[in-house]
Amino acid sequence: MDFGAEIPFVALLGFTLELFEGGESAIGYTPLPEHLNSFAVTHGGACMTLLDVTMAVAARSVQKDMGVVTIEMKTSFMRPAPGDGSQLMAKGRLMHRSATLAFTEATIYDAKGQACTHSTGTFKYVKRLVTGAKSANALNPPPSVIATD
């Protein structure tokens, strides 16, 4: 199963897509030693990335031809996500959708099934832009020149 888009950072972290349908998502992740913080648990930034992707996948699961961009995200860290080589599982769901926005939530569970981290997020649906190695999207056109005379 693939994410429907190439996401280099997701590939680097090693996320594995387990569920991508009907407003639900599940992504597995086994943190590597370089993904840990100084307390030898999974870094909060890695957890937030996992939650962000899990919520985005849940939002996209009802309209896979569209992309989504994160508008806002709130995260609560309830307990450390282990960094002992065990797999974490993030589960997400689409709570509500309007024509242009998705309201989502996701939780990371440790191997014992304990909730470690929880997020809610808002995403905007956007059309996918064709990009490649030698092309760029034009979401932000260059600013026009402002005359000063």
XYZ file of N, CA and C in Angstrom:
447
model
N 0.863 -1.174 0.000
C 0.000 0.000 0.000
C 0.903 1.228 0.000
N 0.541 2.210 -0.836
C 1.360 3.425 -0.852
C 0.509 4.644 -0.521
N 1.170 5.732 -0.241
C 0.527 6.960 0.201
C -0.159 7.720 -0.929
N 0.040 7.311 -2.167
C -0.564 8.000 -3.292
C 0.224 9.213 -3.743
N 1.321 9.491 -3.074
C 2.210 10.592 -3.421
C 3.577 10.259 -2.850
N 4.616 10.706 -3.541
C 5.966 10.503 -3.033
C 6.252 11.574 -1.982
N 6.559 11.116 -0.763
C 6.842 12.033 0.344
C 8.215 11.638 0.904
N 9.285 12.287 0.442
C 10.635 11.872 0.836
C 10.850 11.800 2.346
N 10.319 12.733 3.119
C 10.526 12.724 4.569
C 9.866 11.507 5.215
N 8.694 11.129 4.717
C 7.997 9.936 5.216
C 8.821 8.690 4.908
N 9.373 8.624 3.708
C 10.228 7.495 3.335
C 11.466 7.437 4.232
N 12.057 8.588 4.512
C 13.238 8.651 5.367
C 12.942 8.115 6.771
N 11.775 8.462 7.311
C 11.406 7.989 8.652
C 10.961 6.528 8.655
N 10.586 5.998 7.503
C 10.225 4.579 7.412
C 8.784 4.273 7.788
N 7.872 5.218 7.601
C 6.462 4.969 7.905
C 5.905 3.916 6.944
N 5.029 3.048 7.456
C 4.375 2.045 6.614
C 2.866 2.227 6.708
N 2.246 2.389 5.553
C 0.807 2.606 5.480
C 0.082 1.271 5.653
N -0.813 1.210 6.640
C -1.555 -0.015 6.936
C -3.029 0.106 6.557
N -3.603 1.315 6.657
C -5.022 1.527 6.367
C -5.192 2.908 5.743
N -5.990 2.981 4.655
C -6.179 4.219 3.903
C -7.532 4.152 3.210
N -8.627 4.178 3.995
C -9.951 4.089 3.378
C -11.059 4.542 4.313
N -12.118 5.064 3.703
C -13.334 5.373 4.430
C -13.210 6.334 5.595
N -12.289 7.288 5.498
C -12.117 8.254 6.579
C -11.231 7.763 7.705
N -10.569 6.641 7.509
C -9.677 6.088 8.534
C -8.296 5.829 7.961
N -7.309 5.872 8.863
C -5.938 5.587 8.455
C -5.205 4.906 9.600
N -4.175 4.168 9.246
C -3.273 3.572 10.233
C -1.886 3.512 9.606
N -0.893 3.948 10.378
C 0.490 3.978 9.902
C 1.390 3.416 10.991
N 2.226 2.442 10.603
C 3.203 1.864 11.518
C 4.529 2.602 11.416
N 5.251 2.622 12.532
C 6.541 3.334 12.577
C 7.392 2.713 13.671
N 8.594 2.306 13.298
C 9.568 1.806 14.262
C 10.697 2.830 14.338
N 10.730 3.640 15.406
C 11.755 4.681 15.516
C 13.170 4.092 15.555
N 14.056 4.703 14.809
C 15.468 4.321 14.806
C 16.199 5.126 15.880
N 17.395 4.718 16.257
C 18.144 5.448 17.285
C 18.307 6.936 16.977
N 18.437 7.290 15.699
C 18.598 8.703 15.347
C 17.282 9.487 15.427
N 16.181 8.811 15.731
C 14.879 9.464 15.890
C 14.523 9.700 17.360
N 15.474 9.448 18.247
C 15.213 9.559 19.681
C 15.723 10.885 20.227
N 15.201 11.271 21.387
C 15.700 12.472 22.056
C 16.732 12.081 23.107
N 17.159 13.013 23.923
C 18.212 12.751 24.913
C 17.732 11.850 26.062
N 16.428 11.586 26.139
C 15.885 10.668 27.144
C 15.695 9.260 26.585
N 16.168 9.025 25.358
C 16.095 7.727 24.686
C 14.661 7.287 24.404
N 13.770 8.257 24.183
C 12.408 7.975 23.721
C 12.211 8.701 22.394
N 11.163 8.350 21.676
C 10.937 8.937 20.365
C 10.779 10.455 20.469
N 11.523 11.160 19.641
C 11.509 12.625 19.638
C 10.105 13.135 19.339
N 9.699 14.194 20.023
C 8.381 14.782 19.816
C 8.132 15.204 18.385
N 9.171 15.670 17.701
C 9.016 16.067 16.305
C 8.693 14.886 15.403
N 9.294 13.727 15.696
C 8.975 12.518 14.929
C 7.535 12.098 15.197
N 7.104 12.194 16.459
C 5.711 11.865 16.803
C 4.743 12.803 16.092
N 5.057 14.091 16.091
C 4.160 15.052 15.442
C 4.105 14.827 13.935
N 5.218 14.455 13.337
C 5.213 14.149 11.907
C 4.332 12.938 11.633
N 4.466 11.901 12.461
C 3.630 10.706 12.296
C 2.150 11.061 12.420
N 1.795 11.876 13.400
C 0.399 12.275 13.578
C -0.089 13.129 12.414
N 0.726 14.063 11.951
C 0.374 14.919 10.825
C 0.072 14.077 9.588
N 0.937 13.130 9.280
C 0.757 12.283 8.103
C -0.465 11.382 8.283
N -0.649 10.849 9.473
C -1.787 9.965 9.733
C -3.107 10.712 9.556
N -3.183 11.937 10.050
C -4.406 12.725 9.877
C -4.613 13.099 8.409
N -3.543 13.465 7.714
C -3.646 13.813 6.299
C -4.142 12.621 5.484
N -3.645 11.445 5.787
C -4.069 10.234 5.079
C -5.551 9.958 5.351
N -5.996 10.135 6.584
C -7.422 9.948 6.894
C -8.268 10.929 6.090
N -7.816 12.178 6.002
C -8.546 13.189 5.232
C -8.597 12.821 3.751
N -7.487 12.358 3.207
C -7.408 12.015 1.783
C -8.123 10.715 1.448
N -8.373 9.876 2.445
C -8.933 8.546 2.177
C -10.330 8.589 1.566
N -11.014 9.711 1.693
C -12.355 9.826 1.106
C -12.334 10.473 -0.272
N -11.196 11.017 -0.669
C -11.038 11.607 -1.999
C -9.559 11.551 -2.367
N -9.135 10.387 -2.839
C -7.712 10.104 -3.029
C -7.051 10.889 -4.159
N -7.844 11.522 -5.020
C -7.253 12.311 -6.096
C -6.857 13.712 -5.642
N -7.232 14.077 -4.433
C -6.900 15.396 -3.889
C -5.729 15.283 -2.906
N -4.990 16.368 -2.797
C -3.980 16.480 -1.764
C -4.563 17.263 -0.603
N -3.841 17.307 0.490
C -4.238 18.146 1.622
C -3.002 18.855 2.160
N -3.228 20.019 2.730
C -2.162 20.740 3.417
C -2.639 21.041 4.831
N -1.715 20.998 5.761
C -2.046 21.228 7.161
C -2.311 22.706 7.394
N -3.455 23.003 8.011
C -3.814 24.374 8.376
C -3.462 24.618 9.842
N -3.820 23.671 10.704
C -3.442 23.775 12.116
C -3.405 22.383 12.720
N -2.655 22.283 13.823
C -2.475 20.997 14.499
C -2.225 21.256 15.979
N -2.932 20.513 16.830
C -2.721 20.601 18.278
C -2.339 19.209 18.759
N -1.290 19.117 19.561
C -0.781 17.824 20.005
C -0.651 17.786 21.515
N -1.065 16.663 22.089
C -0.899 16.401 23.521
C -0.012 15.176 23.692
N 1.053 15.329 24.467
C 1.971 14.228 24.759
C 1.574 13.641 26.106
N 0.995 12.437 26.084
C 0.452 11.830 27.303
C 1.449 10.941 28.026
N 2.276 10.250 27.274
C 3.338 9.424 27.844
C 4.424 9.284 26.788
N 5.647 8.985 27.200
C 6.718 8.851 26.205
C 6.414 7.734 25.203
N 6.700 7.988 23.950
C 6.618 6.952 22.919
C 7.953 6.209 22.960
N 7.918 4.913 23.234
C 9.173 4.164 23.438
C 10.163 4.300 22.282
N 11.413 4.220 22.626
C 12.481 4.234 21.637
C 13.297 2.962 21.734
N 12.625 1.870 22.119
C 13.300 0.589 22.376
C 13.312 -0.355 21.185
N 12.942 0.146 20.012
C 12.918 -0.699 18.817
C 11.556 -1.321 18.554
N 10.593 -1.104 19.445
C 9.246 -1.642 19.220
C 8.473 -0.715 18.283
N 7.477 -1.288 17.625
C 6.702 -0.508 16.657
C 5.646 0.347 17.344
N 5.495 1.546 16.818
C 4.393 2.429 17.196
C 3.342 2.330 16.105
N 2.079 2.508 16.480
C 0.992 2.500 15.503
C 0.173 3.765 15.684
N 0.027 4.525 14.618
C -0.814 5.728 14.640
C -2.115 5.404 13.918
N -3.219 5.778 14.546
C -4.538 5.564 13.942
C -5.241 6.912 13.845
N -5.772 7.201 12.667
C -6.418 8.478 12.445
C -7.817 8.319 11.901
N -8.587 9.399 12.052
C -9.931 9.392 11.473
C -10.350 10.792 11.073
N -11.143 10.823 10.038
C -11.765 12.054 9.564
C -13.028 12.245 10.389
N -13.071 13.335 11.155
C -14.213 13.592 12.029
C -15.331 14.336 11.301
N -14.951 15.259 10.415
C -15.923 16.060 9.668
C -15.237 16.623 8.442
N -16.021 16.788 7.392
C -15.471 17.358 6.174
C -16.443 18.379 5.607
N -15.906 19.507 5.164
C -16.689 20.475 4.407
C -16.194 20.401 2.964
N -16.623 21.321 2.124
C -16.190 21.300 0.725
C -14.679 21.473 0.590
N -14.068 22.230 1.496
C -12.648 22.533 1.352
C -11.794 22.135 2.545
N -12.400 21.793 3.679
C -11.633 21.503 4.895
C -11.941 20.123 5.451
N -10.939 19.544 6.114
C -11.083 18.272 6.810
C -10.695 18.481 8.267
N -11.506 17.976 9.170
C -11.249 18.042 10.608
C -10.957 16.618 11.063
N -9.774 16.416 11.624
C -9.269 15.067 11.871
C -8.717 14.913 13.281
N -8.450 13.655 13.647
C -7.720 13.360 14.878
C -6.898 12.101 14.651
N -5.853 11.949 15.462
C -5.013 10.756 15.388
C -4.354 10.527 16.746
N -4.071 9.264 17.020
C -3.421 8.865 18.266
C -2.308 7.879 17.939
N -1.174 8.025 18.628
C -0.076 7.064 18.525
C -0.189 6.103 19.708
N -0.127 4.803 19.396
C -0.174 3.751 20.416
C 1.155 3.020 20.444
N 1.606 2.632 21.648
C 2.817 1.825 21.767
C 2.458 0.356 21.546
N 3.447 -0.526 21.629
C 3.240 -1.950 21.367
C 2.296 -2.600 22.379
N 2.107 -1.970 23.529
C 1.183 -2.485 24.548
C -0.237 -1.963 24.346
N -0.426 -1.115 23.325
C -1.738 -0.552 23.053
C -2.062 0.683 23.873
N -1.062 1.229 24.554
C -1.259 2.436 25.357
C -1.138 3.678 24.479
N -2.053 4.631 24.656
C -1.985 5.882 23.913
C -0.812 6.712 24.436
N 0.023 7.166 23.524
C 1.196 7.985 23.879
C 0.986 9.448 23.539
N 0.479 9.713 22.350
C 0.365 11.066 21.837
C -0.925 11.186 21.031
N -1.589 12.331 21.156
C -2.859 12.543 20.447
C -2.844 13.919 19.803
N -3.425 14.009 18.604
C -3.518 15.288 17.897
C -4.885 15.459 17.273
N -5.253 16.718 17.125
C -6.354 17.088 16.255
C -5.771 18.018 15.206
N -6.373 18.016 14.035
C -5.835 18.853 12.974
C -6.892 19.265 11.979
N -6.614 20.371 11.322
C -7.455 20.876 10.247
C -6.616 20.909 8.981
N -7.179 20.402 7.895
C -6.473 20.314 6.622
C -7.316 20.935 5.524
N -6.657 21.519 4.542
C -7.339 22.097 3.378
C -7.115 21.166 2.192
N -8.191 20.841 1.494
C -8.086 20.038 0.277
C -7.543 20.906 -0.847
N -6.567 20.387 -1.583
C -5.971 21.098 -2.711
C -5.798 20.126 -3.873
N -5.870 20.650 -5.085
C -5.616 19.822 -6.262
C -4.135 19.523 -6.320
N -3.811 18.322 -6.709
C -2.412 17.940 -6.869
C -1.823 18.659 -8.073
N -0.637 19.175 -7.908
C 0.063 19.839 -8.995
C 1.133 18.909 -9.535
N 1.256 18.869 -10.844
C 2.274 18.032 -11.458
C 3.626 18.662 -11.195
N 4.514 17.922 -10.565
C 5.881 18.391 -10.326
C 6.834 17.261 -10.669
N 8.047 17.601 -10.859
C 9.072 16.617 -11.168
C 10.423 17.182 -10.815
N 11.441 16.461 -11.195
C 12.801 16.859 -10.842
C 13.166 18.233 -11.402
N 12.613 18.588 -12.558
C 12.987 19.862 -13.181
C 11.821 20.825 -13.275
N 10.764 20.582 -12.497
C 9.637 21.510 -12.511
C 9.265 21.871 -11.083
N 8.539 22.945 -10.949
C 8.099 23.389 -9.627
C 6.654 23.815 -9.727
N 5.921 23.695 -8.630
C 4.547 24.159 -8.668
C 4.524 25.678 -8.532
N 3.437 26.257 -8.961
C 3.312 27.717 -8.952
C 2.313 28.158 -7.905
N 2.349 27.553 -6.731
C 1.430 27.957 -5.673
C 1.694 29.397 -5.250
N 2.949 29.783 -5.216
C 3.320 31.140 -4.826
C 4.092 31.791 -5.960
N 3.396 32.479 -6.856
C 4.119 33.110 -7.961
C 5.081 34.164 -7.421
N 6.132 34.455 -8.151
C 7.106 35.436 -7.682
C 6.417 36.779 -7.445
N 6.854 37.508 -6.415
C 6.214 38.802 -6.152
C 6.480 39.765 -7.309
N 5.507 40.618 -7.555
C 5.704 41.594 -8.625
C 6.591 42.723 -8.110
N 7.222 43.390 -9.029
C 8.118 44.480 -8.700
C 7.296 45.689 -8.266
N 7.677 46.307 -7.192
C 6.993 47.486 -6.696
C 7.807 48.711 -7.074
N 7.178 49.641 -7.807
C 7.873 50.864 -8.213
C 8.013 51.793 -6.994
N 9.164 52.394 -6.856
C 9.406 53.299 -5.727
C 9.495 54.745 -6.160
N 9.257 55.047 -7.469
C 9.347 56.441 -7.897
C 8.006 57.082 -8.066
